[in-house]
Each structure stands twice: as C-alpha cells, then as structure tokens.
C-alpha cells in the first residue's frame, strides 16, 4: 500500500464580536463616547463629557443599576450591552450680607440640581435677621429660621 497524497484539515477560530451601545440620558447636559463593536475580552473605554455647569453622575446598565461613577470607565467586554451615561445640572448660589457690620452669612457654592443646601445668617449683637432677598431685592419668604 502506497500513500499517494496527504490531506490536511485546518480549523479556524475567531473571537465573538459584541456591540456596546452607549448613550447620554440628556445630550444637553453631557455627551458620551466609547460605544462600538468589541471582540470577546477586549477592553472598552467609555468617556463622559459634561457640558458647562453640569456634572457626570454615573454609568447605568439596562436595569438602571449603577455600574460606575468614574467619568472614564474601563471594562472587559463579554457580551453585548447598552450603557447610559447620566448627567445632572449644577447651580451656583451666591450668598452675601448686605452689611457685615450687622451680621454675616455662610458661604454659598456650586450644587447639584435637587441637592439640599443650608445657608445660615448670623446677626451681630443688637441686630436681628430680617430675611433673604434675591438679586432683584425681592424678599424670599421660603426659609426656615432656627431660633437657637
């Protein structure tokens, strides 16, 4: 018996390809990048870019579960998924006393929308706190006075 030919069989394998969809919950507050197609085990890099006066809250999966609060998020891809970047508006509150010889107030600052903020007024001796006024000198009567 004489062998006249040799047959080689070659197997080919490739990694599975997955899609990572990434979106912003509100494009007016911020944008996101990093979505696309990734091979199984590749590292995806998502970037969140808040607009001015906005802040990045976090990355959330399809079940609205928080994945990460890092604005740049690295993770290995093992399946297709959709991830949403969530942003929030920030507001600046300026607080000042109209006359510091009569009393002082706590500093304001920049705060996230919906965040509870406490500002306090401290009248000097022989003075009392008369109220809060907005930038148009309109009286703001929605405050709690703490009589300690």
Tab-separated table of N, CA and C in Angstrom:
chain	number	residue	atom	x	y	z
A	1	UNK	N	0.838	-1.150	0.000
A	1	UNK	CA	0.000	0.000	0.000
A	1	UNK	C	0.891	1.223	0.000
A	2	UNK	N	0.677	2.138	-0.933
A	2	UNK	CA	1.493	3.342	-1.101
A	2	UNK	C	0.607	4.561	-0.897
A	3	UNK	N	1.077	5.506	-0.059
A	3	UNK	CA	0.330	6.753	0.172
A	3	UNK	C	0.657	7.686	-0.980
A	4	UNK	N	-0.386	8.143	-1.652
A	4	UNK	CA	-0.171	8.997	-2.812
A	4	UNK	C	-0.482	10.467	-2.535
A	5	UNK	N	-1.221	10.769	-1.446
A	5	UNK	CA	-1.491	12.170	-1.104
A	5	UNK	C	-1.749	12.294	0.396
A	6	UNK	N	-1.536	13.491	0.905
A	6	UNK	CA	-1.790	13.768	2.309
A	6	UNK	C	-2.822	14.885	2.374
A	7	UNK	N	-3.842	14.678	3.173
A	7	UNK	CA	-4.904	15.666	3.333
A	7	UNK	C	-4.729	16.337	4.695
A	8	UNK	N	-4.617	17.651	4.679
A	8	UNK	CA	-4.537	18.412	5.922
A	8	UNK	C	-5.859	19.113	6.147
A	9	UNK	N	-6.312	19.053	7.360
A	9	UNK	CA	-7.521	19.779	7.735
A	9	UNK	C	-7.104	20.869	8.704
A	10	UNK	N	-7.570	22.057	8.457
A	10	UNK	CA	-7.196	23.196	9.290
A	10	UNK	C	-8.458	23.766	9.920
A	11	UNK	N	-8.411	23.989	11.225
A	11	UNK	CA	-9.539	24.606	11.917
A	11	UNK	C	-9.256	26.083	12.091
A	12	UNK	N	-10.274	26.889	11.939
A	12	UNK	CA	-10.136	28.335	12.144
A	12	UNK	C	-11.113	28.768	13.223
A	13	UNK	N	-10.637	29.572	14.134
A	13	UNK	CA	-11.473	30.080	15.216
A	13	UNK	C	-11.320	31.604	15.260
A	14	UNK	N	-12.355	32.255	15.699
A	14	UNK	CA	-12.246	33.695	15.913
A	14	UNK	C	-13.043	34.060	17.154
A	15	UNK	N	-12.669	35.163	17.726
A	15	UNK	CA	-13.383	35.625	18.909
A	15	UNK	C	-14.758	36.137	18.500
A	16	UNK	N	-15.694	35.999	19.443
A	16	UNK	CA	-17.036	36.506	19.196
A	16	UNK	C	-17.007	38.032	19.254
A	17	UNK	N	-17.817	38.661	18.427
A	17	UNK	CA	-17.882	40.115	18.355
A	17	UNK	C	-19.150	40.590	19.058
A	18	UNK	N	-18.998	41.571	19.969
A	18	UNK	CA	-20.133	42.105	20.725
A	18	UNK	C	-20.263	43.600	20.467
A	19	UNK	N	-21.480	44.102	20.659
A	19	UNK	CA	-21.722	45.539	20.498
A	19	UNK	C	-22.022	46.178	21.852
A	20	UNK	N	-21.307	47.267	22.124
A	20	UNK	CA	-21.555	48.067	23.316
A	20	UNK	C	-22.199	49.362	22.833
A	21	UNK	N	-23.480	49.532	23.167
A	21	UNK	CA	-24.184	50.766	22.823
A	21	UNK	C	-24.073	51.696	24.022
A	22	UNK	N	-23.674	52.925	23.768
A	22	UNK	CA	-23.524	53.897	24.844
A	22	UNK	C	-24.288	55.158	24.456
A	23	UNK	N	-25.047	55.705	25.428
A	23	UNK	CA	-25.824	56.912	25.142
A	23	UNK	C	-25.870	57.808	26.382
A	24	UNK	N	-26.142	59.082	26.135
A	24	UNK	CA	-26.321	60.055	27.211
A	24	UNK	C	-27.802	60.118	27.562
A	25	UNK	N	-28.109	60.257	28.856
A	25	UNK	CA	-29.513	60.392	29.244
A	25	UNK	C	-30.076	61.737	28.817
A	26	UNK	N	-29.212	62.745	28.625
A	26	UNK	CA	-29.644	64.070	28.166
A	26	UNK	C	-28.455	64.738	27.489
A	27	UNK	N	-28.482	64.801	26.164
A	27	UNK	CA	-27.352	65.351	25.415
A	27	UNK	C	-27.142	66.840	25.659
A	28	UNK	N	-28.137	67.530	26.234
A	28	UNK	CA	-27.950	68.935	26.601
A	28	UNK	C	-27.066	69.078	27.837
A	29	UNK	N	-26.966	68.006	28.634
A	29	UNK	CA	-26.174	68.045	29.861
A	29	UNK	C	-24.790	67.426	29.691
A	30	UNK	N	-24.636	66.526	28.706
A	30	UNK	CA	-23.336	65.903	28.501
A	30	UNK	C	-23.346	64.884	27.381
A	31	UNK	N	-22.157	64.581	26.872
A	31	UNK	CA	-22.011	63.608	25.795
A	31	UNK	C	-21.164	62.430	26.265
A	32	UNK	N	-21.280	61.313	25.544
A	32	UNK	CA	-20.531	60.103	25.872
A	32	UNK	C	-19.890	59.533	24.612
A	33	UNK	N	-18.757	58.857	24.796
A	33	UNK	CA	-18.077	58.179	23.690
A	33	UNK	C	-17.635	56.802	24.162
A	34	UNK	N	-17.279	55.954	23.205
A	34	UNK	CA	-16.716	54.646	23.534
A	34	UNK	C	-17.551	53.477	23.083
A	35	UNK	N	-18.749	53.738	22.582
A	35	UNK	CA	-19.570	52.644	22.083
A	35	UNK	C	-18.987	52.075	20.804
A	36	UNK	N	-19.387	50.846	20.479
A	36	UNK	CA	-18.912	50.235	19.248
A	36	UNK	C	-18.868	48.726	19.364
A	37	UNK	N	-18.170	48.102	18.414
A	37	UNK	CA	-18.049	46.651	18.386
A	37	UNK	C	-16.705	46.254	18.992
A	38	UNK	N	-16.758	45.251	19.870
A	38	UNK	CA	-15.568	44.771	20.569
A	38	UNK	C	-15.528	43.249	20.507
A	39	UNK	N	-14.326	42.701	20.367
A	39	UNK	CA	-14.168	41.255	20.439
A	39	UNK	C	-14.242	40.816	21.894
A	40	UNK	N	-14.669	39.578	22.104
A	40	UNK	CA	-14.784	38.990	23.435
A	40	UNK	C	-13.490	39.199	24.217
A	41	UNK	N	-13.606	39.854	25.396
A	41	UNK	CA	-12.450	40.084	26.250
A	41	UNK	C	-11.714	41.381	26.007
A	42	UNK	N	-12.033	42.076	24.914
A	42	UNK	CA	-11.393	43.373	24.671
A	42	UNK	C	-11.789	44.359	25.760
A	43	UNK	N	-10.975	45.357	25.971
A	43	UNK	CA	-11.255	46.394	26.963
A	43	UNK	C	-11.937	47.576	26.274
A	44	UNK	N	-13.143	47.885	26.752
A	44	UNK	CA	-13.863	49.069	26.266
A	44	UNK	C	-13.508	50.237	27.168
A	45	UNK	N	-13.464	51.419	26.573
A	45	UNK	CA	-13.190	52.642	27.329
A	45	UNK	C	-14.320	53.623	27.021
A	46	UNK	N	-15.142	53.900	28.045
A	46	UNK	CA	-16.229	54.863	27.898
A	46	UNK	C	-15.798	56.188	28.509
A	47	UNK	N	-16.152	57.284	27.858
A	47	UNK	CA	-15.810	58.622	28.349
A	47	UNK	C	-17.081	59.448	28.461
A	48	UNK	N	-17.252	60.128	29.595
A	48	UNK	CA	-18.378	61.036	29.812
A	48	UNK	C	-17.847	62.462	29.832
A	49	UNK	N	-18.507	63.341	29.084
A	49	UNK	CA	-18.056	64.724	28.961
A	49	UNK	C	-19.206	65.666	29.305
A	50	UNK	N	-19.277	66.129	30.566
A	50	UNK	CA	-20.367	67.027	30.951
A	50	UNK	C	-20.235	68.399	30.290
A	51	UNK	N	-21.364	69.007	29.987
A	51	UNK	CA	-21.386	70.378	29.481
A	51	UNK	C	-21.082	71.331	30.638
A	52	UNK	N	-20.886	72.601	30.320
A	52	UNK	CA	-20.617	73.607	31.347
A	52	UNK	C	-21.786	73.670	32.331
A	53	UNK	N	-21.489	73.812	33.605
A	53	UNK	CA	-22.482	73.863	34.688
A	53	UNK	C	-23.255	72.559	34.841
A	54	UNK	N	-22.630	71.466	34.444
A	54	UNK	CA	-23.233	70.141	34.589
A	54	UNK	C	-22.211	69.205	35.217
A	55	UNK	N	-22.679	68.077	35.726
A	55	UNK	CA	-21.793	67.094	36.338
A	55	UNK	C	-22.192	65.698	35.885
A	56	UNK	N	-21.204	64.816	35.821
A	56	UNK	CA	-21.454	63.414	35.499
A	56	UNK	C	-21.844	62.683	36.772
A	57	UNK	N	-22.940	61.911	36.713
A	57	UNK	CA	-23.425	61.151	37.868
A	57	UNK	C	-22.882	59.731	37.841
A	58	UNK	N	-23.014	59.043	36.688
A	58	UNK	CA	-22.534	57.677	36.612
A	58	UNK	C	-22.998	56.947	35.364
A	59	UNK	N	-22.465	55.723	35.208
A	59	UNK	CA	-22.839	54.811	34.120
A	59	UNK	C	-23.871	53.830	34.655
A	60	UNK	N	-24.946	53.609	33.909
A	60	UNK	CA	-26.031	52.721	34.330
A	60	UNK	C	-26.312	51.685	33.248
A	61	UNK	N	-26.654	50.450	33.684
A	61	UNK	CA	-26.968	49.384	32.732
A	61	UNK	C	-28.446	49.422	32.363
A	62	UNK	N	-28.893	48.422	31.580
A	62	UNK	CA	-30.291	48.348	31.122
A	62	UNK	C	-31.294	48.247	32.266
A	63	UNK	N	-30.857	47.775	33.429
A	63	UNK	CA	-31.748	47.631	34.581
A	63	UNK	C	-31.677	48.845	35.507
A	64	UNK	N	-31.082	49.949	35.027
A	64	UNK	CA	-30.888	51.174	35.810
A	64	UNK	C	-30.037	50.952	37.051
A	65	UNK	N	-29.176	49.945	37.018
A	65	UNK	CA	-28.242	49.703	38.120
A	65	UNK	C	-26.961	50.491	37.846
A	66	UNK	N	-26.437	51.155	38.871
A	66	UNK	CA	-25.206	51.913	38.746
A	66	UNK	C	-24.035	50.962	38.541
A	67	UNK	N	-23.257	51.223	37.493
A	67	UNK	CA	-22.079	50.412	37.179
A	67	UNK	C	-20.815	51.087	37.714
A	68	UNK	N	-20.702	52.402	37.472
A	68	UNK	CA	-19.510	53.134	37.878
A	68	UNK	C	-19.824	54.625	37.938
A	69	UNK	N	-19.101	55.345	38.790
A	69	UNK	CA	-19.207	56.801	38.833
A	69	UNK	C	-17.981	57.468	38.220
A	70	UNK	N	-17.069	56.667	37.670
A	70	UNK	CA	-15.873	57.211	37.020
A	70	UNK	C	-16.247	57.767	35.649
A	71	UNK	N	-15.834	58.999	35.357
A	71	UNK	CA	-16.176	59.581	34.053
A	71	UNK	C	-15.474	58.842	32.914
A	72	UNK	N	-14.308	58.269	33.178
A	72	UNK	CA	-13.654	57.361	32.230
A	72	UNK	C	-13.749	55.968	32.838
A	73	UNK	N	-14.428	55.079	32.124
A	73	UNK	CA	-14.727	53.748	32.660
A	73	UNK	C	-14.145	52.688	31.736
A	74	UNK	N	-13.270	51.830	32.270
A	74	UNK	CA	-12.635	50.728	31.542
A	74	UNK	C	-13.268	49.415	32.005
A	75	UNK	N	-13.592	48.526	31.055
A	75	UNK	CA	-14.131	47.214	31.437
A	75	UNK	C	-13.945	46.219	30.293
A	76	UNK	N	-13.799	44.931	30.624
A	76	UNK	CA	-13.713	43.903	29.581
A	76	UNK	C	-15.106	43.595	29.042
A	77	UNK	N	-15.190	43.392	27.745
A	77	UNK	CA	-16.478	43.123	27.085
A	77	UNK	C	-16.642	41.617	26.922
A	78	UNK	N	-17.734	41.086	27.498
A	78	UNK	CA	-18.039	39.660	27.378
A	78	UNK	C	-19.408	39.392	26.772
A	79	UNK	N	-20.172	40.452	26.513
A	79	UNK	CA	-21.475	40.300	25.856
A	79	UNK	C	-21.918	41.668	25.344
A	80	UNK	N	-22.936	41.672	24.506
A	80	UNK	CA	-23.487	42.933	24.016
A	80	UNK	C	-24.267	43.601	25.138
A	81	UNK	N	-24.246	44.932	25.144
A	81	UNK	CA	-24.913	45.657	26.224
A	81	UNK	C	-25.195	47.083	25.809
A	82	UNK	N	-26.083	47.708	26.572
A	82	UNK	CA	-26.364	49.136	26.420
A	82	UNK	C	-26.059	49.799	27.755
A	83	UNK	N	-25.274	50.880	27.720
A	83	UNK	CA	-24.892	51.605	28.921
A	83	UNK	C	-25.249	53.078	28.722
A	84	UNK	N	-25.841	53.675	29.761
A	84	UNK	CA	-26.271	55.071	29.694
A	84	UNK	C	-25.451	55.922	30.665
A	85	UNK	N	-24.927	57.012	30.154
A	85	UNK	CA	-24.243	57.997	30.985
A	85	UNK	C	-25.268	59.004	31.488
A	86	UNK	N	-25.308	59.209	32.800
A	86	UNK	CA	-26.294	60.103	33.409
A	86	UNK	C	-25.599	61.370	33.897
A	87	UNK	N	-26.212	62.504	33.586
A	87	UNK	CA	-25.672	63.813	33.940
A	87	UNK	C	-26.704	64.598	34.737
A	88	UNK	N	-26.226	65.634	35.444
A	88	UNK	CA	-27.111	66.482	36.236
A	88	UNK	C	-26.672	67.931	36.085
A	89	UNK	N	-27.633	68.832	36.149
A	89	UNK	CA	-27.368	70.274	36.098
A	89	UNK	C	-26.771	70.732	37.423
A	90	UNK	N	-25.843	71.668	37.383
A	90	UNK	CA	-25.267	72.256	38.598
A	90	UNK	C	-25.687	73.732	38.665
A	91	UNK	N	-25.865	74.223	39.884
A	91	UNK	CA	-26.258	75.610	40.095
A	91	UNK	C	-25.314	76.270	41.082
A	92	UNK	N	-25.056	77.549	40.865
A	92	UNK	CA	-24.222	78.319	41.774
A	92	UNK	C	-25.119	79.228	42.604
A	93	UNK	N	-24.907	79.193	43.909
A	93	UNK	CA	-25.651	80.053	44.822
A	93	UNK	C	-24.650	80.999	45.474
A	94	UNK	N	-24.838	82.284	45.217
A	94	UNK	CA	-24.005	83.312	45.843
A	94	UNK	C	-24.768	83.865	47.036
A	95	UNK	N	-24.120	83.903	48.188
A	95	UNK	CA	-24.751	84.389	49.412
A	95	UNK	C	-23.856	85.473	49.991
A	96	UNK	N	-24.451	86.620	50.295
A	96	UNK	CA	-23.673	87.696	50.897
A	96	UNK	C	-24.545	88.513	51.840
A	97	UNK	N	-23.902	89.111	52.807
A	97	UNK	CA	-24.580	90.005	53.745
A	97	UNK	C	-24.609	91.395	53.126
A	98	UNK	N	-25.739	92.090	53.274
A	98	UNK	CA	-25.804	93.445	52.732
A	98	UNK	C	-25.003	94.428	53.587
A	99	UNK	N	-24.682	94.028	54.831
A	99	UNK	CA	-23.890	94.879	55.697
A	99	UNK	C	-23.255	93.993	56.772
A	100	UNK	N	-21.976	93.686	56.616
A	100	UNK	CA	-21.311	92.758	57.533
A	100	UNK	C	-21.117	93.325	58.933
A	101	UNK	N	-21.310	94.619	59.118
A	101	UNK	CA	-21.249	95.150	60.484
A	101	UNK	C	-22.515	94.779	61.258
A	102	UNK	N	-23.578	94.397	60.524
A	102	UNK	CA	-24.830	93.998	61.169
A	102	UNK	C	-24.954	92.489	61.313
A	103	UNK	N	-24.244	91.742	60.479
A	103	UNK	CA	-24.285	90.288	60.553
A	103	UNK	C	-23.600	89.639	59.368
A	104	UNK	N	-23.367	88.331	59.480
A	104	UNK	CA	-22.689	87.579	58.426
A	104	UNK	C	-23.554	86.399	57.989
A	105	UNK	N	-23.201	85.839	56.864
A	105	UNK	CA	-23.902	84.671	56.324
A	105	UNK	C	-22.893	83.619	55.919
A	106	UNK	N	-23.344	82.355	55.839
A	106	UNK	CA	-22.462	81.281	55.386
A	106	UNK	C	-22.224	81.418	53.893
A	107	UNK	N	-21.147	80.807	53.439
A	107	UNK	CA	-20.821	80.844	52.015
A	107	UNK	C	-21.817	80.037	51.206
A	108	UNK	N	-21.974	80.427	49.968
A	108	UNK	CA	-22.762	79.648	49.018
A	108	UNK	C	-21.860	78.615	48.374
A	109	UNK	N	-22.059	78.367	47.098
A	109	UNK	CA	-21.223	77.413	46.383
A	109	UNK	C	-21.936	76.892	45.159
A	110	UNK	N	-21.384	75.854	44.579
A	110	UNK	CA	-21.977	75.207	43.416
A	110	UNK	C	-22.539	73.868	43.861
A	111	UNK	N	-23.787	73.605	43.477
A	111	UNK	CA	-24.515	72.440	43.968
A	111	UNK	C	-25.231	71.737	42.818
A	112	UNK	N	-25.442	70.423	42.998
A	112	UNK	CA	-26.190	69.641	42.013
A	112	UNK	C	-27.673	69.956	42.118
A	113	UNK	N	-28.368	69.895	40.983
A	113	UNK	CA	-29.818	70.078	40.979
A	113	UNK	C	-30.445	69.063	41.921
A	114	UNK	N	-31.383	69.507	42.743
A	114	UNK	CA	-32.067	68.624	43.672
A	114	UNK	C	-31.355	68.443	44.998
A	115	UNK	N	-30.131	68.950	45.109
A	115	UNK	CA	-29.363	68.811	46.342
A	115	UNK	C	-29.896	69.788	47.381
A	116	UNK	N	-30.012	69.337	48.609
A	116	UNK	CA	-30.449	70.189	49.704
A	116	UNK	C	-29.277	71.062	50.145
A	117	UNK	N	-29.531	72.351	50.301
A	117	UNK	CA	-28.490	73.302	50.651
A	117	UNK	C	-28.921	74.076	51.889
A	118	UNK	N	-28.015	74.246	52.826
A	118	UNK	CA	-28.296	75.038	54.019
A	118	UNK	C	-27.412	76.276	54.012
A	119	UNK	N	-28.047	77.436	54.102
A	119	UNK	CA	-27.313	78.685	54.282
A	119	UNK	C	-27.806	79.291	55.587
A	120	UNK	N	-26.914	79.967	56.268
A	120	UNK	CA	-27.269	80.492	57.583
A	120	UNK	C	-26.862	81.954	57.700
A	121	UNK	N	-27.649	82.701	58.476
A	121	UNK	CA	-27.362	84.101	58.756
A	121	UNK	C	-27.090	84.241	60.246
A	122	UNK	N	-26.072	85.022	60.578
A	122	UNK	CA	-25.679	85.235	61.968
A	122	UNK	C	-25.693	86.737	62.271
A	123	UNK	N	-26.761	87.214	62.925
A	123	UNK	CA	-26.801	88.649	63.237
A	123	UNK	C	-25.787	88.996	64.334
A	124	UNK	N	-25.184	90.170	64.211
A	124	UNK	CA	-24.291	90.662	65.249
A	124	UNK	C	-25.134	91.159	66.426
A	125	UNK	N	-24.478	91.422	67.531
A	125	UNK	CA	-25.177	91.878	68.733
A	125	UNK	C	-26.011	93.128	68.422
A	126	UNK	N	-27.207	93.169	68.958
A	126	UNK	CA	-28.177	94.266	68.794
A	126	UNK	C	-28.823	94.304	67.410
A	127	UNK	N	-28.661	93.238	66.599
A	127	UNK	CA	-29.314	93.137	65.291
A	127	UNK	C	-30.076	91.825	65.223
A	128	UNK	N	-31.066	91.763	64.350
A	128	UNK	CA	-31.770	90.505	64.099
A	128	UNK	C	-31.798	90.263	62.597
A	129	UNK	N	-31.977	89.021	62.226
A	129	UNK	CA	-32.022	88.632	60.819
A	129	UNK	C	-33.364	89.058	60.242
A	130	UNK	N	-33.334	89.844	59.160
A	130	UNK	CA	-34.560	90.392	58.572
A	130	UNK	C	-35.099	89.538	57.433
A	131	UNK	N	-34.288	88.724	56.776
A	131	UNK	CA	-34.775	87.868	55.694
A	131	UNK	C	-33.785	87.744	54.558
A	132	UNK	N	-34.116	86.841	53.649
A	132	UNK	CA	-33.304	86.619	52.448
A	132	UNK	C	-33.916	87.390	51.292
A	133	UNK	N	-33.070	87.961	50.437
A	133	UNK	CA	-33.524	88.693	49.265
A	133	UNK	C	-32.778	88.160	48.050
A	134	UNK	N	-33.469	88.097	46.914
A	134	UNK	CA	-32.802	87.627	45.698
A	134	UNK	C	-32.052	88.778	45.038
A	135	UNK	N	-31.469	88.515	43.853
A	135	UNK	CA	-30.644	89.535	43.190
A	135	UNK	C	-31.450	90.750	42.731
A	136	UNK	N	-32.783	90.650	42.743
A	136	UNK	CA	-33.639	91.769	42.352
A	136	UNK	C	-34.204	92.489	43.583
A	137	UNK	N	-33.660	92.162	44.759
A	137	UNK	CA	-34.111	92.705	46.047
A	137	UNK	C	-35.552	92.331	46.371
A	138	UNK	N	-36.009	91.199	45.819
A	138	UNK	CA	-37.324	90.659	46.178
A	138	UNK	C	-37.158	89.790	47.415
A	139	UNK	N	-38.049	89.962	48.357
A	139	UNK	CA	-37.999	89.219	49.617
A	139	UNK	C	-38.329	87.757	49.367
A	140	UNK	N	-37.508	86.851	49.885
A	140	UNK	CA	-37.730	85.413	49.776
A	140	UNK	C	-38.234	84.916	51.119
A	141	UNK	N	-39.502	84.519	51.198
A	141	UNK	CA	-40.051	84.104	52.488
A	141	UNK	C	-40.044	82.593	52.686
A	142	UNK	N	-39.441	81.860	51.771
A	142	UNK	CA	-39.389	80.408	51.915
A	142	UNK	C	-38.061	79.999	52.554
A	143	UNK	N	-37.967	80.207	53.833
A	143	UNK	CA	-36.791	79.768	54.585
A	143	UNK	C	-37.239	79.357	55.965
A	144	UNK	N	-36.428	78.548	56.580
A	144	UNK	CA	-36.700	78.115	57.955
A	144	UNK	C	-35.762	78.881	58.864
A	145	UNK	N	-36.318	79.533	59.871
A	145	UNK	CA	-35.494	80.256	60.817
A	145	UNK	C	-35.292	79.371	62.036
A	146	UNK	N	-34.054	79.216	62.429
A	146	UNK	CA	-33.722	78.377	63.579
A	146	UNK	C	-33.411	79.295	64.754
A	147	UNK	N	-34.274	79.317	65.761
A	147	UNK	CA	-34.096	80.184	66.930
A	147	UNK	C	-33.314	79.452	68.008
A	148	UNK	N	-32.013	79.453	67.901
A	148	UNK	CA	-31.180	78.794	68.917
A	148	UNK	C	-30.719	79.780	69.935
